[in-house]
Amino acid sequence: AAGEDYTIYVNTFADEDGENESQCSLREAITAASLHQAYGGCPKGQQHNTITNIIQLEAGEYKLNKELQPNSAITIRGKLPEDYTRPNAITDIYPAATVLKTTISGQNNSRIFNTTNLNKPSLALQHLLLKDAKSADLGGALFVGGALDLFDVSVVNANAKKGGAIYLNDVNSALTIHGG
């Protein structure tokens, strides 16, 4: 129906994978988006696999137990880094810009995203801090098989043998970076 919101809203910071039907985790949201059907506590998102699913995160830190492996095109948005209680110091227009409010952590034992399997989907990340990511081989934070679009994204403390932060692994891999 017109005006319907197909965004998948993540409502827990826990790294769940189907064990709690009342909550939608980031991992479950990625599975729901990849399958185009409800999974865990998450709705199916977009009805058609030709439309990119959008996953909306809250302010806070998502701690991963293992890497995330999207199998279809998705956009993952962190909470907008804005403060409506005060104006921007330079423009004097509301809202003021803030530091990034949403973090995804590999907890120093895992890569954060791997899009080299299956469909090599495009991945767009917005308003996110990716931190404490680790891989024994390629791509500490991001091991990329398709297109990667970063808008207002910071990567800190990521380690790997090659490509500490980002490793583009495929002939069709591409990286686009935009400021916030």
mmCIF file of C-alpha atoms in Angstrom:
data_model
loop_
_atom_site.group_PDB
_atom_site.id
_atom_site.type_symbol
_atom_site.label_atom_id
_atom_site.label_comp_id
_atom_site.label_asym_id
_atom_site.label_seq_id
_atom_site.Cartn_x
_atom_site.Cartn_y
_atom_site.Cartn_z
ATOM 1 C CA ALA A 1 0.000 0.000 0.000
ATOM 2 C CA ALA A 2 1.124 3.556 -0.621
ATOM 3 C CA GLY A 3 2.871 5.134 2.317
ATOM 4 C CA GLU A 4 3.672 1.814 3.953
ATOM 5 C CA ASP A 5 7.017 1.683 5.800
ATOM 6 C CA TYR A 6 9.033 -1.409 4.882
ATOM 7 C CA THR A 7 12.075 -0.347 6.921
ATOM 8 C CA ILE A 8 13.306 -3.076 9.274
ATOM 9 C CA TYR A 9 13.759 -1.526 12.727
ATOM 10 C CA VAL A 10 16.284 -3.226 15.001
ATOM 11 C CA ASN A 11 15.105 -3.089 18.630
ATOM 12 C CA THR A 12 17.769 -5.013 20.563
ATOM 13 C CA PHE A 13 21.542 -4.691 20.908
ATOM 14 C CA ALA A 14 21.866 -8.447 21.563
ATOM 15 C CA ASP A 15 23.430 -10.493 18.759
ATOM 16 C CA GLU A 16 20.474 -12.872 18.454
ATOM 17 C CA ASP A 17 19.870 -15.348 15.655
ATOM 18 C CA GLY A 18 16.279 -16.585 15.920
ATOM 19 C CA GLU A 19 16.087 -17.421 19.620
ATOM 20 C CA ASN A 20 13.785 -14.567 20.709
ATOM 21 C CA GLU A 21 10.684 -13.843 18.611
ATOM 22 C CA SER A 22 9.893 -10.632 20.525
ATOM 23 C CA GLN A 23 13.053 -8.790 19.482
ATOM 24 C CA CYS A 24 14.673 -7.892 16.150
ATOM 25 C CA SER A 25 18.483 -7.979 16.206
ATOM 26 C CA LEU A 26 20.854 -6.640 13.553
ATOM 27 C CA ARG A 27 21.789 -10.217 12.528
ATOM 28 C CA GLU A 28 18.110 -11.209 12.259
ATOM 29 C CA ALA A 29 17.305 -8.032 10.284
ATOM 30 C CA ILE A 30 20.019 -8.900 7.744
ATOM 31 C CA THR A 31 18.611 -12.449 7.434
ATOM 32 C CA ALA A 32 15.042 -11.124 7.047
ATOM 33 C CA ALA A 33 16.257 -8.665 4.392
ATOM 34 C CA SER A 34 18.198 -11.398 2.552
ATOM 35 C CA LEU A 35 15.247 -13.838 2.564
ATOM 36 C CA HIS A 36 12.509 -11.194 2.068
ATOM 37 C CA GLN A 37 10.564 -12.925 4.822
ATOM 38 C CA ALA A 38 10.087 -12.444 8.558
ATOM 39 C CA TYR A 39 12.898 -13.921 10.664
ATOM 40 C CA GLY A 40 13.463 -13.921 14.421
ATOM 41 C CA GLY A 41 11.542 -10.907 15.660
ATOM 42 C CA CYS A 42 12.024 -8.987 12.400
ATOM 43 C CA PRO A 43 9.475 -8.285 9.642
ATOM 44 C CA LYS A 44 10.179 -9.262 6.024
ATOM 45 C CA GLY A 45 10.960 -5.720 4.898
ATOM 46 C CA GLN A 46 10.510 -4.993 1.198
ATOM 47 C CA GLN A 47 8.067 -7.227 -0.657
ATOM 48 C CA HIS A 48 10.152 -7.454 -3.838
ATOM 49 C CA ASN A 49 13.777 -8.551 -4.020
ATOM 50 C CA THR A 50 14.455 -5.835 -6.608
ATOM 51 C CA ILE A 51 14.065 -3.152 -3.916
ATOM 52 C CA THR A 52 16.908 -2.578 -1.446
ATOM 53 C CA ASN A 53 15.945 -3.215 2.165
ATOM 54 C CA ILE A 54 16.696 -0.537 4.749
ATOM 55 C CA ILE A 55 17.674 -1.537 8.276
ATOM 56 C CA GLN A 56 17.432 1.197 10.930
ATOM 57 C CA LEU A 57 19.575 0.973 14.062
ATOM 58 C CA GLU A 58 19.266 2.833 17.356
ATOM 59 C CA ALA A 59 21.878 4.895 19.183
ATOM 60 C CA GLY A 60 24.189 2.572 21.102
ATOM 61 C CA GLU A 61 26.602 -0.314 20.519
ATOM 62 C CA TYR A 62 25.898 -3.568 18.707
ATOM 63 C CA LYS A 63 28.444 -6.210 19.813
ATOM 64 C CA LEU A 64 28.858 -9.037 17.316
ATOM 65 C CA ASN A 65 29.715 -12.639 18.163
ATOM 66 C CA LYS A 66 30.609 -13.366 14.518
ATOM 67 C CA GLU A 67 30.662 -11.526 11.192
ATOM 68 C CA LEU A 68 27.502 -10.434 9.372
ATOM 69 C CA GLN A 69 26.980 -11.892 5.874
ATOM 70 C CA PRO A 70 24.298 -10.069 3.873
ATOM 71 C CA ASN A 71 23.040 -11.995 0.817
ATOM 72 C CA SER A 72 20.986 -9.221 -0.791
ATOM 73 C CA ALA A 73 21.421 -5.490 -1.275
ATOM 74 C CA ILE A 74 20.835 -3.597 1.986
ATOM 75 C CA THR A 75 21.277 -0.168 3.486
ATOM 76 C CA ILE A 76 22.058 -0.051 7.213
ATOM 77 C CA ARG A 77 21.467 3.305 8.895
ATOM 78 C CA GLY A 78 22.709 4.375 12.284
ATOM 79 C CA LYS A 79 20.835 6.955 14.349
ATOM 80 C CA LEU A 80 21.225 10.421 12.804
ATOM 81 C CA PRO A 81 24.090 12.255 14.565
ATOM 82 C CA GLU A 82 21.992 15.305 15.404
ATOM 83 C CA ASP A 83 20.966 17.193 18.513
ATOM 84 C CA TYR A 84 17.703 19.130 18.199
ATOM 85 C CA THR A 85 18.150 20.776 21.607
ATOM 86 C CA ARG A 86 20.788 23.178 20.272
ATOM 87 C CA PRO A 87 21.747 24.886 17.009
ATOM 88 C CA ASN A 88 24.789 24.149 14.890
ATOM 89 C CA ALA A 89 27.685 26.238 16.226
ATOM 90 C CA ILE A 90 28.677 27.422 12.749
ATOM 91 C CA THR A 91 25.336 27.950 10.980
ATOM 92 C CA ASP A 92 23.215 28.716 14.073
ATOM 93 C CA ILE A 93 20.523 26.482 12.526
ATOM 94 C CA TYR A 94 18.963 23.504 14.314
ATOM 95 C CA PRO A 95 19.994 20.722 14.721
ATOM 96 C CA ALA A 96 23.583 20.668 15.937
ATOM 97 C CA ALA A 97 25.774 17.907 14.528
ATOM 98 C CA THR A 98 27.032 15.350 17.053
ATOM 99 C CA VAL A 99 29.524 12.492 17.102
ATOM 100 C CA LEU A 100 28.346 9.191 15.596
ATOM 101 C CA LYS A 101 25.695 7.663 17.872
ATOM 102 C CA THR A 102 25.590 4.083 16.535
ATOM 103 C CA THR A 103 28.489 1.619 16.833
ATOM 104 C CA ILE A 104 28.962 -1.917 15.544
ATOM 105 C CA SER A 105 31.798 -3.751 17.308
ATOM 106 C CA GLY A 106 33.564 -6.966 16.325
ATOM 107 C CA GLN A 107 34.756 -7.151 19.962
ATOM 108 C CA ASN A 108 38.320 -7.773 18.701
ATOM 109 C CA ASN A 109 37.425 -11.329 17.670
ATOM 110 C CA SER A 110 35.416 -10.924 14.469
ATOM 111 C CA ARG A 111 35.192 -9.124 11.154
ATOM 112 C CA ILE A 112 32.032 -6.967 10.949
ATOM 113 C CA PHE A 113 30.763 -7.455 7.357
ATOM 114 C CA ASN A 114 31.530 -10.069 4.694
ATOM 115 C CA THR A 115 29.790 -9.699 1.323
ATOM 116 C CA THR A 116 32.036 -12.102 -0.630
ATOM 117 C CA ASN A 117 29.698 -15.117 -0.352
ATOM 118 C CA LEU A 118 26.714 -16.039 -2.523
ATOM 119 C CA ASN A 119 25.334 -12.999 -4.353
ATOM 120 C CA LYS A 120 28.102 -10.484 -3.550
ATOM 121 C CA PRO A 121 25.419 -7.917 -2.684
ATOM 122 C CA SER A 122 25.814 -4.172 -2.527
ATOM 123 C CA LEU A 123 26.056 -2.771 0.984
ATOM 124 C CA ALA A 124 25.404 0.836 1.978
ATOM 125 C CA LEU A 125 26.305 2.001 5.486
ATOM 126 C CA GLN A 126 25.243 5.363 6.894
ATOM 127 C CA HIS A 127 26.045 7.175 10.155
ATOM 128 C CA LEU A 128 28.003 4.286 11.710
ATOM 129 C CA LEU A 129 31.169 3.741 13.727
ATOM 130 C CA LEU A 130 32.709 0.335 13.019
ATOM 131 C CA LYS A 131 35.233 -0.656 15.658
ATOM 132 C CA ASP A 132 37.301 -3.440 17.202
ATOM 133 C CA ALA A 133 37.147 -5.635 14.094
ATOM 134 C CA LYS A 134 39.593 -8.449 13.434
ATOM 135 C CA SER A 135 40.312 -10.986 10.720
ATOM 136 C CA ALA A 136 43.103 -13.535 10.493
ATOM 137 C CA ASP A 137 43.312 -12.990 6.742
ATOM 138 C CA LEU A 138 41.578 -10.318 4.605
ATOM 139 C CA GLY A 139 39.478 -7.280 5.514
ATOM 140 C CA GLY A 140 39.470 -6.523 9.218
ATOM 141 C CA ALA A 141 36.150 -4.663 9.290
ATOM 142 C CA LEU A 142 34.804 -5.130 5.757
ATOM 143 C CA PHE A 143 35.532 -7.997 3.336
ATOM 144 C CA VAL A 144 33.775 -6.788 0.195
ATOM 145 C CA GLY A 145 32.539 -8.783 -2.789
ATOM 146 C CA GLY A 146 30.196 -6.197 -4.326
ATOM 147 C CA ALA A 147 29.660 -2.465 -4.154
ATOM 148 C CA LEU A 148 30.217 -0.712 -0.824
ATOM 149 C CA ASP A 149 28.863 2.778 -0.204
ATOM 150 C CA LEU A 150 29.919 4.538 3.000
ATOM 151 C CA PHE A 151 28.218 7.766 4.101
ATOM 152 C CA ASP A 152 29.427 9.306 7.375
ATOM 153 C CA VAL A 153 31.151 6.088 8.477
ATOM 154 C CA SER A 154 34.280 5.757 10.617
ATOM 155 C CA VAL A 155 36.358 2.598 11.004
ATOM 156 C CA VAL A 156 38.623 2.408 14.058
ATOM 157 C CA ASN A 157 40.834 -0.324 15.512
ATOM 158 C CA ALA A 158 40.422 -2.832 12.673
ATOM 159 C CA ASN A 159 43.108 -5.447 12.039
ATOM 160 C CA ALA A 160 43.818 -8.056 9.364
ATOM 161 C CA LYS A 161 46.747 -9.619 7.536
ATOM 162 C CA LYS A 162 45.719 -7.576 4.453
ATOM 163 C CA GLY A 163 43.224 -4.705 4.288
ATOM 164 C CA GLY A 164 42.991 -3.817 7.971
ATOM 165 C CA ALA A 165 39.823 -1.780 7.543
ATOM 166 C CA ILE A 166 38.467 -2.700 4.084
ATOM 167 C CA TYR A 167 39.477 -5.337 1.543
ATOM 168 C CA LEU A 168 37.894 -5.261 -1.936
ATOM 169 C CA ASN A 169 37.981 -8.902 -3.019
ATOM 170 C CA ASP A 170 36.261 -9.113 -6.375
ATOM 171 C CA VAL A 171 36.630 -7.721 -9.888
ATOM 172 C CA ASN A 172 33.204 -6.086 -9.342
ATOM 173 C CA SER A 173 34.021 -4.710 -5.894
ATOM 174 C CA ALA A 174 33.722 -0.950 -5.642
ATOM 175 C CA LEU A 175 34.009 1.574 -2.841
ATOM 176 C CA THR A 176 32.323 4.972 -2.604
ATOM 177 C CA ILE A 177 32.868 7.209 0.429
ATOM 178 C CA HIS A 178 30.861 10.330 1.296
ATOM 179 C CA GLY A 179 31.339 12.726 4.208
ATOM 180 C CA GLY A 180 28.632 13.399 6.784
#
